[in-house]
Amino acid sequence: MENTLITGLYVSVISMAVTFIALGILIGVMYALLAIFPDKSKQVAGESDESVAMIEEPEVDEKANQELAVAMAVGMALLEHQGAFDAKDPNLGKLLE
Amino acid sequence: MENTLITGLYVSVISMAVTFIALGILIGVMYALLAIFPDKSKQVAGESDESVAMIEEPEVDEKANQELAVAMAVGMALLEHQGAFDAKDPNLGKLLE
Amino acid sequence: MENTLITGLYVSVISMAVTFIALGILIGVMYALLAIFPDKSKQVAGESDESVAMIEEPEVDEKANQELAVAMAVGMALLEHQGAFDAKDPNLGKLLE
Amino acid sequence: MNIDSLLSLFAAPLALTWQKAVMIAIGLVLIYLAIAKDYEPVLLLPIGFGAILANLPLTGITESHGFLGVLFEAGVANELFPLLIFIGIGAMTDFGPLMENPQLALLGAAGQFGIYSTFMLVLLLDKLPFISFSLAEAASIGIIGAIDGPTAIYVGNKLAPHMLGAIAVAAYSYMSLVPIIQPPVMRALTSDTERRVRMPYSQREISKTARVVFPIVVIIVVSLLSPQASPLIATLMLGNLMREAGVVDRLRFAAEGEIANVTTLFLGLAIGGTMKGEEFLQVETLIVMALGLLAFILDTFGGVMFGKLMYRLSGGKVNPLIGAAGISAFPMAARIVQRLGQEYDYDNFLLMHAMGANTAGQLGSVIAGGVFLTIMLGIV
Amino acid sequence: MNIDSLLSLFAAPLALTWQKAVMIAIGLVLIYLAIAKDYEPVLLLPIGFGAILANLPLTGITESHGFLGVLFEAGVANELFPLLIFIGIGAMTDFGPLMENPQLALLGAAGQFGIYSTFMLVLLLDKLPFISFSLAEAASIGIIGAIDGPTAIYVGNKLAPHMLGAIAVAAYSYMSLVPIIQPPVMRALTSDTERRVRMPYSQREISKTARVVFPIVVIIVVSLLSPQASPLIATLMLGNLMREAGVVDRLRFAAEGEIANVTTLFLGLAIGGTMKGEEFLQVETLIVMALGLLAFILDTFGGVMFGKLMYRLSGGKVNPLIGAAGISAFPMAARIVQRLGQEYDYDNFLLMHAMGANTAGQLGSVIAGGVFLTIMLGIV
Amino acid sequence: MNIDSLLSLFAAPLALTWQKAVMIAIGLVLIYLAIAKDYEPVLLLPIGFGAILANLPLTGITESHGFLGVLFEAGVANELFPLLIFIGIGAMTDFGPLMENPQLALLGAAGQFGIYSTFMLVLLLDKLPFISFSLAEAASIGIIGAIDGPTAIYVGNKLAPHMLGAIAVAAYSYMSLVPIIQPPVMRALTSDTERRVRMPYSQREISKTARVVFPIVVIIVVSLLSPQASPLIATLMLGNLMREAGVVDRLRFAAEGEIANVTTLFLGLAIGGTMKGEEFLQVETLIVMALGLLAFILDTFGGVMFGKLMYRLSGGKVNPLIGAAGISAFPMAARIVQRLGQEYDYDNFLLMHAMGANTAGQLGSVIAGGVFLTIMLGIV
Ligand code: NA
Ligand code: NA
Ligand code: NA
């Protein structure tokens, strides 16, 4: 009668233990990976804008690019319409970045 | 014992022959197509920017277009930032809407 | 012999009737929906360009957006090329091509 | 052995019967219409292509493990593809213009007149000697009058799968001919006064809630009235619900985009693959094509005549031309109405009303198809 | 005959049992929650929609050749859909924050406490009269505590396929309630001092090689420890490998995009299609829903208590709140930790650490689910 | 019971035979080559990944209801995936350069020399003691010389499905090695004078009609000559027709995009899944790999030698180097020709002619594969 309870407890304890062991092993794996493959590309910050752009570009996905393009084009059109060009607003550059 | 070798040689020779025949026929097909459907749109080069753009547009695939848009928008934004525009044409805004 | 004709007529009449009934019910449904869920966002027209743009944006689908961006960017590039901007940077046109 | 297998190289040309050759020619014509005439190219090109492949001898391409056979089993035999396409169509459809003028919904019922009248005509033809159509076949031909590809394929596949190719070709070919088929019928049935009726644009705005609730209610009502219509109306309205919900745009764009595109290509190829010369080239197919054309005309007749009835009942406030948009054939039929109206009165803008009737026609096609199928399956 | 088939038009409304009606109402509620409350809409909308369709009478839509039946066979019965979704999830997951603080991985084990405690609770309930759950059913309910939809569906389908609908609904509904369920538990278990602990941001950069090797090693380790977890962890890590590899971006974007979107839609519809009134509306379902909620609470309890243990052992350097992110529910749980932390100390930025615990929770959920399944399949 | 099921936790490591371990290592090498060396990563990464999964013990992932088993049945067993990929390849191929110089087509036939010579070599090896290959196996190894992944997989699966993994790995691995394999062969076979031949650029413009008609005629001609080639050539040319038609761009982009990407991922995984240690690690596999490499060399030999023949016959107007592009391996082989030509004469632009030979090689590979298959199926 109590059989399923005991089986259940047994299953629970083993499962929990194995899960902790597995994640414990993964901790070891991660430390090992960090030790074996240290990051060599200690990036010297602020070297040049282009280099940063080139490095980061693969991270930006296509959609983001498209949205950016839409945003920029729309933004420029609106600004243009409002006569904001002929750059009287010195913040325009920042705004568009 | 030698049977598979002979069969194999037979298969090889026939296959190679048929492949050459097939591509030979395709040569005939291509010459026939060039003769039957000559290119009428003998393009007069450098007539106007618009016509070239129109003709070539179908060739450009979507992604290229998007990248172009991104490139253009970013380029313009950067130029803008540098104060290069200074829009004198008041219709520009409307045109872009 | 005439059996299929009679059956057919019977099927036709019933089908047509049910179709009219169904669409009749949908008319009732639509009037009910309009009554139960009236539009509260009675839009004050012409308030500002931005608000209109924001409201309409969800309707414009992605591709249209991209095409718009392409169109805008290309349009601007062409205008630029034609000297409409009065480019102070003589390389600008080339740059955008 | 050697001579035998050498001969096997000529086996294919020798197996090219005149029926296969004719079907290859038909496939070429369909591709020509698709490319040169822009007749529903996304469907007629794959259908024509599939027809060519199905009739090249000895390729095994339409067998159960062949390329077209696999596509057929994957999505035509079980009607999955037309339903998936419907999700995409629903996602692209705006029922706003219909909800602004609910009474236009009746035009969507009237525009299905061609289904029943064509069905009856086939049953009459069956009485002629040498011509024989079963009740199910007659119904499958009639359903071309739904003027809606996925509905015609769905119903046709349930009732007379052997006629699927002819039905699909008729449905999609004539769809492209709507701008040629409809105007003469519309002119013949209406008076100059009727065609000049202007219809004011309803200023009613539809709330988002109403737009969201509408597709769900439509599914429940239609499914209870006609259970066989449920998969069709449910997929159409699922797409529309995803459109109006606003919170599942990545599903909506997947439905409109990749699901619709991939499925359209596969559906076209697989249907073309059913068009085998020996079965397709029969008098019956010619009759299907002829009656399919008639169904389009009779649909337009039904729509415009009901438009005239509404013109009378409304005291001249409804322009009967918009009835022609009730056949569905979205959005072509609506544009034809707009153009014909402007021909007689340049400042007459019927487009929004025609769009309402047109989306009603989409609903009407699905409902009529489903009801027809429900009753037929009860009888056959 | 005529009267019979006329009556057939009313067959559907007559076959609408109260159970079906209630299920349609439940489907409407799920859609309402999806749209109006933004509760995991990409899943709850299709699930609710599928539930409505499955309970409209006589449509045949869930039968083996019906629309939902075809989708079910194509990707739920064989667990293909949850695995494909995992490829997309892996492609969107950044294990960087976890690799910067590897010891956070233990929180991902602790955050699965709800699985076992809920499982035991069900076995206790089974001892009550009138309530009966098999060991496999108890395990399926417990697995809701993985707080990970694909894992719950994968394990549930293997152990108790008849409960799949209830499990999926519980998993996804409560997932949306995480911002409501977790904070009270987190506040109750922690002291003010504990909640204010600041954790410095590790400046460690992870090399690309380490990032690429990590998913592969995880697969091998986990598969050897728990073979039944292999498909789950392998698909999750395949997505991550494609992300970090950098050379297969078109596969990666396909996994994140079309594969994930199309599969999510189909999975939701097919699971909704399993929720048939006659089977779903039982006391057992209510218990599943109630215990599922409890599993979420017990998971949070496990995570935070283990966080407190780490706080002690580290001499106060670990903020116990981040334990709450160990339950998975990515990335919501991590954001809740950040928000709650800031409530007590505005300048406290726990987000990166919480993200580490959160991705550990994702790993922990999959591993725990797989281990649980491996042991259960050895017993049942 | 308890001890048994505790032991079951160690069942997987205990079941890890040396064959499985070696295969996992091979999978890791393939992934390394894909990521670090950029060797056809979109295929070698999934293949390597599938190989690892297939050799982790007790996961059941390659069984008929396992993840890789389901993918295999869905698209490899019925050859659907390679055909779908061909639609995408066709949509990306421009036959313009070939149509401008039709006679280049013969180089596409000559570039298949490796198929037959390798096939004969295998039959010779079969005469050695301890080595045994059937005619069908020999043909499957020869087909690696098509240097075209989908063709090799399609033909290999029909003739010797148990060798599919080795064939696919050879085909795709060596494809990436083309820049290393070809140049020495090209240099050894040509004289300095031959390598410096300049070929004028044809100013011929190809009309849109000719571009549209070409793929259709190719299908009909090739299918009649070799029915077994029909599915391959038909899918390749369907993609090209959609490209040139201009009216079905949404189908074309679906073919190039989602269809190609999703299918490539699934195909790679499923093929990797066939590489089970116990079957794969045999002397035969080593022979397949060695002969596959030889097939690439012999293909280049065939192409360049025929190029030399054309050089003679044309009175020195044809640069024999472009023959190397006739092996297919699009577009790598064409770029190698251009680079090598420029090495000897910086102002020599052979690229367009090489591209023509290269697309001819694509056609030649498919045709040769299909013809070979047609004749073999008639004999076996
Ligand atoms: Na219609
Ligand atoms: Na979890
Ligand atoms: Na080749």
PDB file of N, CA, C and O in Angstrom, chain F residues 24-75:
ATOM      1  N   ILE F  24      32.240   9.306 -31.809  1.00  0.00           N
ATOM      2  CA  ILE F  24      32.036  10.606 -31.157  1.00  0.00           C
ATOM      3  C   ILE F  24      33.231  11.502 -31.462  1.00  0.00           C
ATOM      4  O   ILE F  24      33.082  12.693 -31.782  1.00  0.00           O
ATOM      5  N   ALA F  25      34.421  10.912 -31.417  1.00  0.00           N
ATOM      6  CA  ALA F  25      35.617  11.687 -31.753  1.00  0.00           C
ATOM      7  C   ALA F  25      35.567  12.161 -33.200  1.00  0.00           C
ATOM      8  O   ALA F  25      35.903  13.317 -33.501  1.00  0.00           O
ATOM      9  N   ILE F  26      35.115  11.290 -34.092  1.00  0.00           N
ATOM     10  CA  ILE F  26      34.996  11.695 -35.503  1.00  0.00           C
ATOM     11  C   ILE F  26      33.987  12.829 -35.640  1.00  0.00           C
ATOM     12  O   ILE F  26      34.206  13.809 -36.373  1.00  0.00           O
ATOM     13  N   GLY F  27      32.875  12.713 -34.924  1.00  0.00           N
ATOM     14  CA  GLY F  27      31.881  13.794 -34.931  1.00  0.00           C
ATOM     15  C   GLY F  27      32.500  15.106 -34.474  1.00  0.00           C
ATOM     16  O   GLY F  27      32.263  16.172 -35.071  1.00  0.00           O
ATOM     17  N   LEU F  28      33.308  15.034 -33.421  1.00  0.00           N
ATOM     18  CA  LEU F  28      33.970  16.238 -32.920  1.00  0.00           C
ATOM     19  C   LEU F  28      34.918  16.808 -33.975  1.00  0.00           C
ATOM     20  O   LEU F  28      34.989  18.030 -34.160  1.00  0.00           O
ATOM     21  N   VAL F  29      35.634  15.920 -34.676  1.00  0.00           N
ATOM     22  CA  VAL F  29      36.544  16.391 -35.728  1.00  0.00           C
ATOM     23  C   VAL F  29      35.757  17.099 -36.836  1.00  0.00           C
ATOM     24  O   VAL F  29      36.154  18.167 -37.315  1.00  0.00           O
ATOM     25  N   LEU F  30      34.634  16.516 -37.225  1.00  0.00           N
ATOM     26  CA  LEU F  30      33.825  17.150 -38.279  1.00  0.00           C
ATOM     27  C   LEU F  30      33.353  18.538 -37.839  1.00  0.00           C
ATOM     28  O   LEU F  30      33.390  19.501 -38.613  1.00  0.00           O
ATOM     29  N   ILE F  31      32.920  18.631 -36.577  1.00  0.00           N
ATOM     30  CA  ILE F  31      32.479  19.939 -36.077  1.00  0.00           C
ATOM     31  C   ILE F  31      33.658  20.910 -36.032  1.00  0.00           C
ATOM     32  O   ILE F  31      33.525  22.090 -36.376  1.00  0.00           O
ATOM     33  N   TYR F  32      34.831  20.386 -35.644  1.00  0.00           N
ATOM     34  CA  TYR F  32      36.022  21.229 -35.626  1.00  0.00           C
ATOM     35  C   TYR F  32      36.327  21.744 -37.034  1.00  0.00           C
ATOM     36  O   TYR F  32      36.578  22.941 -37.240  1.00  0.00           O
ATOM     37  N   LEU F  33      36.300  20.839 -38.009  1.00  0.00           N
ATOM     38  CA  LEU F  33      36.568  21.253 -39.388  1.00  0.00           C
ATOM     39  C   LEU F  33      35.550  22.290 -39.851  1.00  0.00           C
ATOM     40  O   LEU F  33      35.883  23.251 -40.539  1.00  0.00           O
ATOM     41  N   ALA F  34      34.293  22.085 -39.448  1.00  0.00           N
ATOM     42  CA  ALA F  34      33.239  23.017 -39.847  1.00  0.00           C
ATOM     43  C   ALA F  34      33.491  24.403 -39.269  1.00  0.00           C
ATOM     44  O   ALA F  34      33.426  25.409 -39.977  1.00  0.00           O
ATOM     45  N   ILE F  35      33.807  24.457 -37.970  1.00  0.00           N
ATOM     46  CA  ILE F  35      33.894  25.758 -37.299  1.00  0.00           C
ATOM     47  C   ILE F  35      35.266  26.389 -37.485  1.00  0.00           C
ATOM     48  O   ILE F  35      35.371  27.559 -37.855  1.00  0.00           O
ATOM     49  N   ALA F  36      36.316  25.620 -37.254  1.00  0.00           N
ATOM     50  CA  ALA F  36      37.641  26.227 -37.271  1.00  0.00           C
ATOM     51  C   ALA F  36      38.185  26.357 -38.694  1.00  0.00           C
ATOM     52  O   ALA F  36      38.897  27.303 -38.996  1.00  0.00           O
ATOM     53  N   LYS F  37      37.853  25.409 -39.556  1.00  0.00           N
ATOM     54  CA  LYS F  37      38.405  25.422 -40.904  1.00  0.00           C
ATOM     55  C   LYS F  37      37.377  25.862 -41.944  1.00  0.00           C
ATOM     56  O   LYS F  37      37.684  25.928 -43.133  1.00  0.00           O
ATOM     57  N   ASP F  38      36.141  26.097 -41.499  1.00  0.00           N
ATOM     58  CA  ASP F  38      35.083  26.558 -42.402  1.00  0.00           C
ATOM     59  C   ASP F  38      34.844  25.593 -43.561  1.00  0.00           C
ATOM     60  O   ASP F  38      34.520  26.002 -44.681  1.00  0.00           O
ATOM     61  N   TYR F  39      34.987  24.298 -43.311  1.00  0.00           N
ATOM     62  CA  TYR F  39      34.717  23.268 -44.326  1.00  0.00           C
ATOM     63  C   TYR F  39      33.218  23.044 -44.409  1.00  0.00           C
ATOM     64  O   TYR F  39      32.648  22.373 -43.538  1.00  0.00           O
ATOM     65  N   GLU F  40      32.579  23.503 -45.458  1.00  0.00           N
ATOM     66  CA  GLU F  40      31.129  23.305 -45.650  1.00  0.00           C
ATOM     67  C   GLU F  40      30.382  23.245 -44.310  1.00  0.00           C
ATOM     68  O   GLU F  40      29.711  22.247 -44.009  1.00  0.00           O
ATOM     69  N   PRO F  41      30.478  24.312 -43.525  1.00  0.00           N
ATOM     70  CA  PRO F  41      29.951  24.199 -42.155  1.00  0.00           C
ATOM     71  C   PRO F  41      28.464  23.888 -42.058  1.00  0.00           C
ATOM     72  O   PRO F  41      28.055  23.167 -41.160  1.00  0.00           O
ATOM     73  N   VAL F  42      27.650  24.414 -43.001  1.00  0.00           N
ATOM     74  CA  VAL F  42      26.212  24.165 -42.851  1.00  0.00           C
ATOM     75  C   VAL F  42      25.863  22.690 -42.988  1.00  0.00           C
ATOM     76  O   VAL F  42      24.790  22.268 -42.581  1.00  0.00           O
ATOM     77  N   LEU F  43      26.773  21.900 -43.550  1.00  0.00           N
ATOM     78  CA  LEU F  43      26.497  20.471 -43.602  1.00  0.00           C
ATOM     79  C   LEU F  43      27.349  19.670 -42.638  1.00  0.00           C
ATOM     80  O   LEU F  43      26.854  18.770 -41.968  1.00  0.00           O
ATOM     81  N   LEU F  44      28.634  19.993 -42.554  1.00  0.00           N
ATOM     82  CA  LEU F  44      29.482  19.166 -41.693  1.00  0.00           C
ATOM     83  C   LEU F  44      29.163  19.364 -40.210  1.00  0.00           C
ATOM     84  O   LEU F  44      29.303  18.426 -39.422  1.00  0.00           O
ATOM     85  N   LEU F  45      28.726  20.547 -39.821  1.00  0.00           N
ATOM     86  CA  LEU F  45      28.361  20.712 -38.415  1.00  0.00           C
ATOM     87  C   LEU F  45      27.158  19.827 -38.047  1.00  0.00           C
ATOM     88  O   LEU F  45      27.240  19.039 -37.100  1.00  0.00           O
ATOM     89  N   PRO F  46      26.059  19.896 -38.797  1.00  0.00           N
ATOM     90  CA  PRO F  46      24.955  18.972 -38.459  1.00  0.00           C
ATOM     91  C   PRO F  46      25.335  17.493 -38.595  1.00  0.00           C
ATOM     92  O   PRO F  46      24.914  16.674 -37.777  1.00  0.00           O
ATOM     93  N   ILE F  47      26.129  17.136 -39.607  1.00  0.00           N
ATOM     94  CA  ILE F  47      26.508  15.725 -39.762  1.00  0.00           C
ATOM     95  C   ILE F  47      27.329  15.271 -38.552  1.00  0.00           C
ATOM     96  O   ILE F  47      27.064  14.219 -37.957  1.00  0.00           O
ATOM     97  N   GLY F  48      28.323  16.076 -38.183  1.00  0.00           N
ATOM     98  CA  GLY F  48      29.133  15.720 -37.015  1.00  0.00           C
ATOM     99  C   GLY F  48      28.286  15.630 -35.759  1.00  0.00           C
ATOM    100  O   GLY F  48      28.454  14.706 -34.941  1.00  0.00           O
ATOM    101  N   PHE F  49      27.371  16.572 -35.633  1.00  0.00           N
ATOM    102  CA  PHE F  49      26.494  16.578 -34.470  1.00  0.00           C
ATOM    103  C   PHE F  49      25.629  15.315 -34.437  1.00  0.00           C
ATOM    104  O   PHE F  49      25.496  14.654 -33.396  1.00  0.00           O
ATOM    105  N   GLY F  50      25.062  14.971 -35.594  1.00  0.00           N
ATOM    106  CA  GLY F  50      24.251  13.757 -35.666  1.00  0.00           C
ATOM    107  C   GLY F  50      25.066  12.517 -35.340  1.00  0.00           C
ATOM    108  O   GLY F  50      24.581  11.588 -34.680  1.00  0.00           O
ATOM    109  N   ALA F  51      26.333  12.506 -35.792  1.00  0.00           N
ATOM    110  CA  ALA F  51      27.191  11.342 -35.515  1.00  0.00           C
ATOM    111  C   ALA F  51      27.434  11.195 -34.018  1.00  0.00           C
ATOM    112  O   ALA F  51      27.425  10.079 -33.479  1.00  0.00           O
ATOM    113  N   ILE F  52      27.635  12.313 -33.333  1.00  0.00           N
ATOM    114  CA  ILE F  52      27.816  12.235 -31.875  1.00  0.00           C
ATOM    115  C   ILE F  52      26.554  11.673 -31.222  1.00  0.00           C
ATOM    116  O   ILE F  52      26.615  10.728 -30.427  1.00  0.00           O
ATOM    117  N   LEU F  53      25.415  12.237 -31.580  1.00  0.00           N
ATOM    118  CA  LEU F  53      24.156  11.790 -30.954  1.00  0.00           C
ATOM    119  C   LEU F  53      23.904  10.315 -31.207  1.00  0.00           C
ATOM    120  O   LEU F  53      23.440   9.592 -30.318  1.00  0.00           O
ATOM    121  N   ALA F  54      24.203   9.867 -32.436  1.00  0.00           N
ATOM    122  CA  ALA F  54      23.898   8.486 -32.785  1.00  0.00           C
ATOM    123  C   ALA F  54      24.752   7.500 -32.012  1.00  0.00           C
ATOM    124  O   ALA F  54      24.413   6.319 -31.924  1.00  0.00           O
ATOM    125  N   ASN F  55      25.863   7.967 -31.437  1.00  0.00           N
ATOM    126  CA  ASN F  55      26.779   7.055 -30.764  1.00  0.00           C
ATOM    127  C   ASN F  55      26.820   7.235 -29.255  1.00  0.00           C
ATOM    128  O   ASN F  55      27.635   6.594 -28.580  1.00  0.00           O
ATOM    129  N   LEU F  56      25.985   8.126 -28.742  1.00  0.00           N
ATOM    130  CA  LEU F  56      25.820   8.174 -27.289  1.00  0.00           C
ATOM    131  C   LEU F  56      24.889   7.018 -26.934  1.00  0.00           C
ATOM    132  O   LEU F  56      23.803   6.899 -27.508  1.00  0.00           O
ATOM    133  N   PRO F  57      25.267   6.148 -25.987  1.00  0.00           N
ATOM    134  CA  PRO F  57      24.526   4.892 -25.823  1.00  0.00           C
ATOM    135  C   PRO F  57      23.131   5.081 -25.208  1.00  0.00           C
ATOM    136  O   PRO F  57      22.907   6.008 -24.425  1.00  0.00           O
ATOM    137  N   LEU F  58      22.239   4.208 -25.563  1.00  0.00           N
ATOM    138  CA  LEU F  58      20.935   4.036 -24.921  1.00  0.00           C
ATOM    139  C   LEU F  58      19.981   5.207 -25.051  1.00  0.00           C
ATOM    140  O   LEU F  58      18.970   5.272 -24.361  1.00  0.00           O
ATOM    141  N   THR F  59      20.279   6.171 -25.931  1.00  0.00           N
ATOM    142  CA  THR F  59      19.381   7.317 -26.027  1.00  0.00           C
ATOM    143  C   THR F  59      18.165   7.031 -26.898  1.00  0.00           C
ATOM    144  O   THR F  59      17.161   7.723 -26.815  1.00  0.00           O
ATOM    145  N   GLY F  60      18.276   6.030 -27.764  1.00  0.00           N
ATOM    146  CA  GLY F  60      17.151   5.718 -28.651  1.00  0.00           C
ATOM    147  C   GLY F  60      16.880   6.802 -29.685  1.00  0.00           C
ATOM    148  O   GLY F  60      15.845   6.794 -30.340  1.00  0.00           O
ATOM    149  N   ILE F  61      17.814   7.731 -29.850  1.00  0.00           N
ATOM    150  CA  ILE F  61      17.549   8.904 -30.689  1.00  0.00           C
ATOM    151  C   ILE F  61      17.486   8.570 -32.171  1.00  0.00           C
ATOM    152  O   ILE F  61      16.897   9.308 -32.958  1.00  0.00           O
ATOM    153  N   THR F  62      18.086   7.451 -32.578  1.00  0.00           N
ATOM    154  CA  THR F  62      18.032   7.093 -34.006  1.00  0.00           C
ATOM    155  C   THR F  62      16.975   6.032 -34.297  1.00  0.00           C
ATOM    156  O   THR F  62      16.817   5.617 -35.447  1.00  0.00           O
ATOM    157  N   GLU F  63      16.261   5.601 -33.243  1.00  0.00           N
ATOM    158  CA  GLU F  63      15.200   4.628 -33.505  1.00  0.00           C
ATOM    159  C   GLU F  63      14.038   5.297 -34.237  1.00  0.00           C
ATOM    160  O   GLU F  63      13.986   6.523 -34.328  1.00  0.00           O
ATOM    161  N   SER F  64      13.105   4.475 -34.727  1.00  0.00           N
ATOM    162  CA  SER F  64      12.108   5.032 -35.645  1.00  0.00           C
ATOM    163  C   SER F  64      11.266   6.130 -34.991  1.00  0.00           C
ATOM    164  O   SER F  64      10.753   6.998 -35.675  1.00  0.00           O
ATOM    165  N   HIS F  65      11.134   6.122 -33.651  1.00  0.00           N
ATOM    166  CA  HIS F  65      10.386   7.204 -33.005  1.00  0.00           C
ATOM    167  C   HIS F  65      11.292   8.214 -32.312  1.00  0.00           C
ATOM    168  O   HIS F  65      10.808   9.125 -31.652  1.00  0.00           O
ATOM    169  N   GLY F  66      12.605   8.034 -32.462  1.00  0.00           N
ATOM    170  CA  GLY F  66      13.533   9.003 -31.891  1.00  0.00           C
ATOM    171  C   GLY F  66      13.693  10.212 -32.803  1.00  0.00           C
ATOM    172  O   GLY F  66      13.284  10.185 -33.970  1.00  0.00           O
ATOM    173  N   PHE F  67      14.319  11.239 -32.303  1.00  0.00           N
ATOM    174  CA  PHE F  67      14.440  12.500 -33.026  1.00  0.00           C
ATOM    175  C   PHE F  67      15.102  12.314 -34.399  1.00  0.00           C
ATOM    176  O   PHE F  67      14.545  12.722 -35.432  1.00  0.00           O
ATOM    177  N   LEU F  68      16.266  11.681 -34.428  1.00  0.00           N
ATOM    178  CA  LEU F  68      16.959  11.517 -35.706  1.00  0.00           C
ATOM    179  C   LEU F  68      16.261  10.500 -36.599  1.00  0.00           C
ATOM    180  O   LEU F  68      16.281  10.611 -37.823  1.00  0.00           O
ATOM    181  N   GLY F  69      15.627   9.501 -35.974  1.00  0.00           N
ATOM    182  CA  GLY F  69      14.873   8.525 -36.747  1.00  0.00           C
ATOM    183  C   GLY F  69      13.693   9.167 -37.458  1.00  0.00           C
ATOM    184  O   GLY F  69      13.417   8.873 -38.634  1.00  0.00           O
ATOM    185  N   VAL F  70      13.017  10.067 -36.762  1.00  0.00           N
ATOM    186  CA  VAL F  70      11.878  10.761 -37.368  1.00  0.00           C
ATOM    187  C   VAL F  70      12.337  11.623 -38.541  1.00  0.00           C
ATOM    188  O   VAL F  70      11.725  11.613 -39.613  1.00  0.00           O
ATOM    189  N   LEU F  71      13.437  12.351 -38.338  1.00  0.00           N
ATOM    190  CA  LEU F  71      13.962  13.176 -39.434  1.00  0.00           C
ATOM    191  C   LEU F  71      14.390  12.309 -40.616  1.00  0.00           C
ATOM    192  O   LEU F  71      14.149  12.659 -41.780  1.00  0.00           O
ATOM    193  N   PHE F  72      15.011  11.163 -40.317  1.00  0.00           N
ATOM    194  CA  PHE F  72      15.464  10.277 -41.391  1.00  0.00           C
ATOM    195  C   PHE F  72      14.280   9.807 -42.232  1.00  0.00           C
ATOM    196  O   PHE F  72      14.303   9.880 -43.457  1.00  0.00           O
ATOM    197  N   GLU F  73      13.235   9.336 -41.538  1.00  0.00           N
ATOM    198  CA  GLU F  73      12.060   8.853 -42.260  1.00  0.00           C
ATOM    199  C   GLU F  73      11.379   9.981 -43.032  1.00  0.00           C
ATOM    200  O   GLU F  73      10.857   9.786 -44.116  1.00  0.00           O
ATOM    201  N   ALA F  74      11.383  11.177 -42.445  1.00  0.00           N
ATOM    202  CA  ALA F  74      10.663  12.290 -43.055  1.00  0.00           C
ATOM    203  C   ALA F  74      11.300  12.763 -44.356  1.00  0.00           C
ATOM    204  O   ALA F  74      10.596  13.262 -45.240  1.00  0.00           O
ATOM    205  N   GLY F  75      12.615  12.600 -44.482  1.00  0.00           N
ATOM    206  CA  GLY F  75      13.218  13.226 -45.647  1.00  0.00           C
ATOM    207  C   GLY F  75      14.439  12.566 -46.244  1.00  0.00           C
ATOM    208  O   GLY F  75      14.886  12.990 -47.314  1.00  0.00           O
TER     209      GLY F  75
END
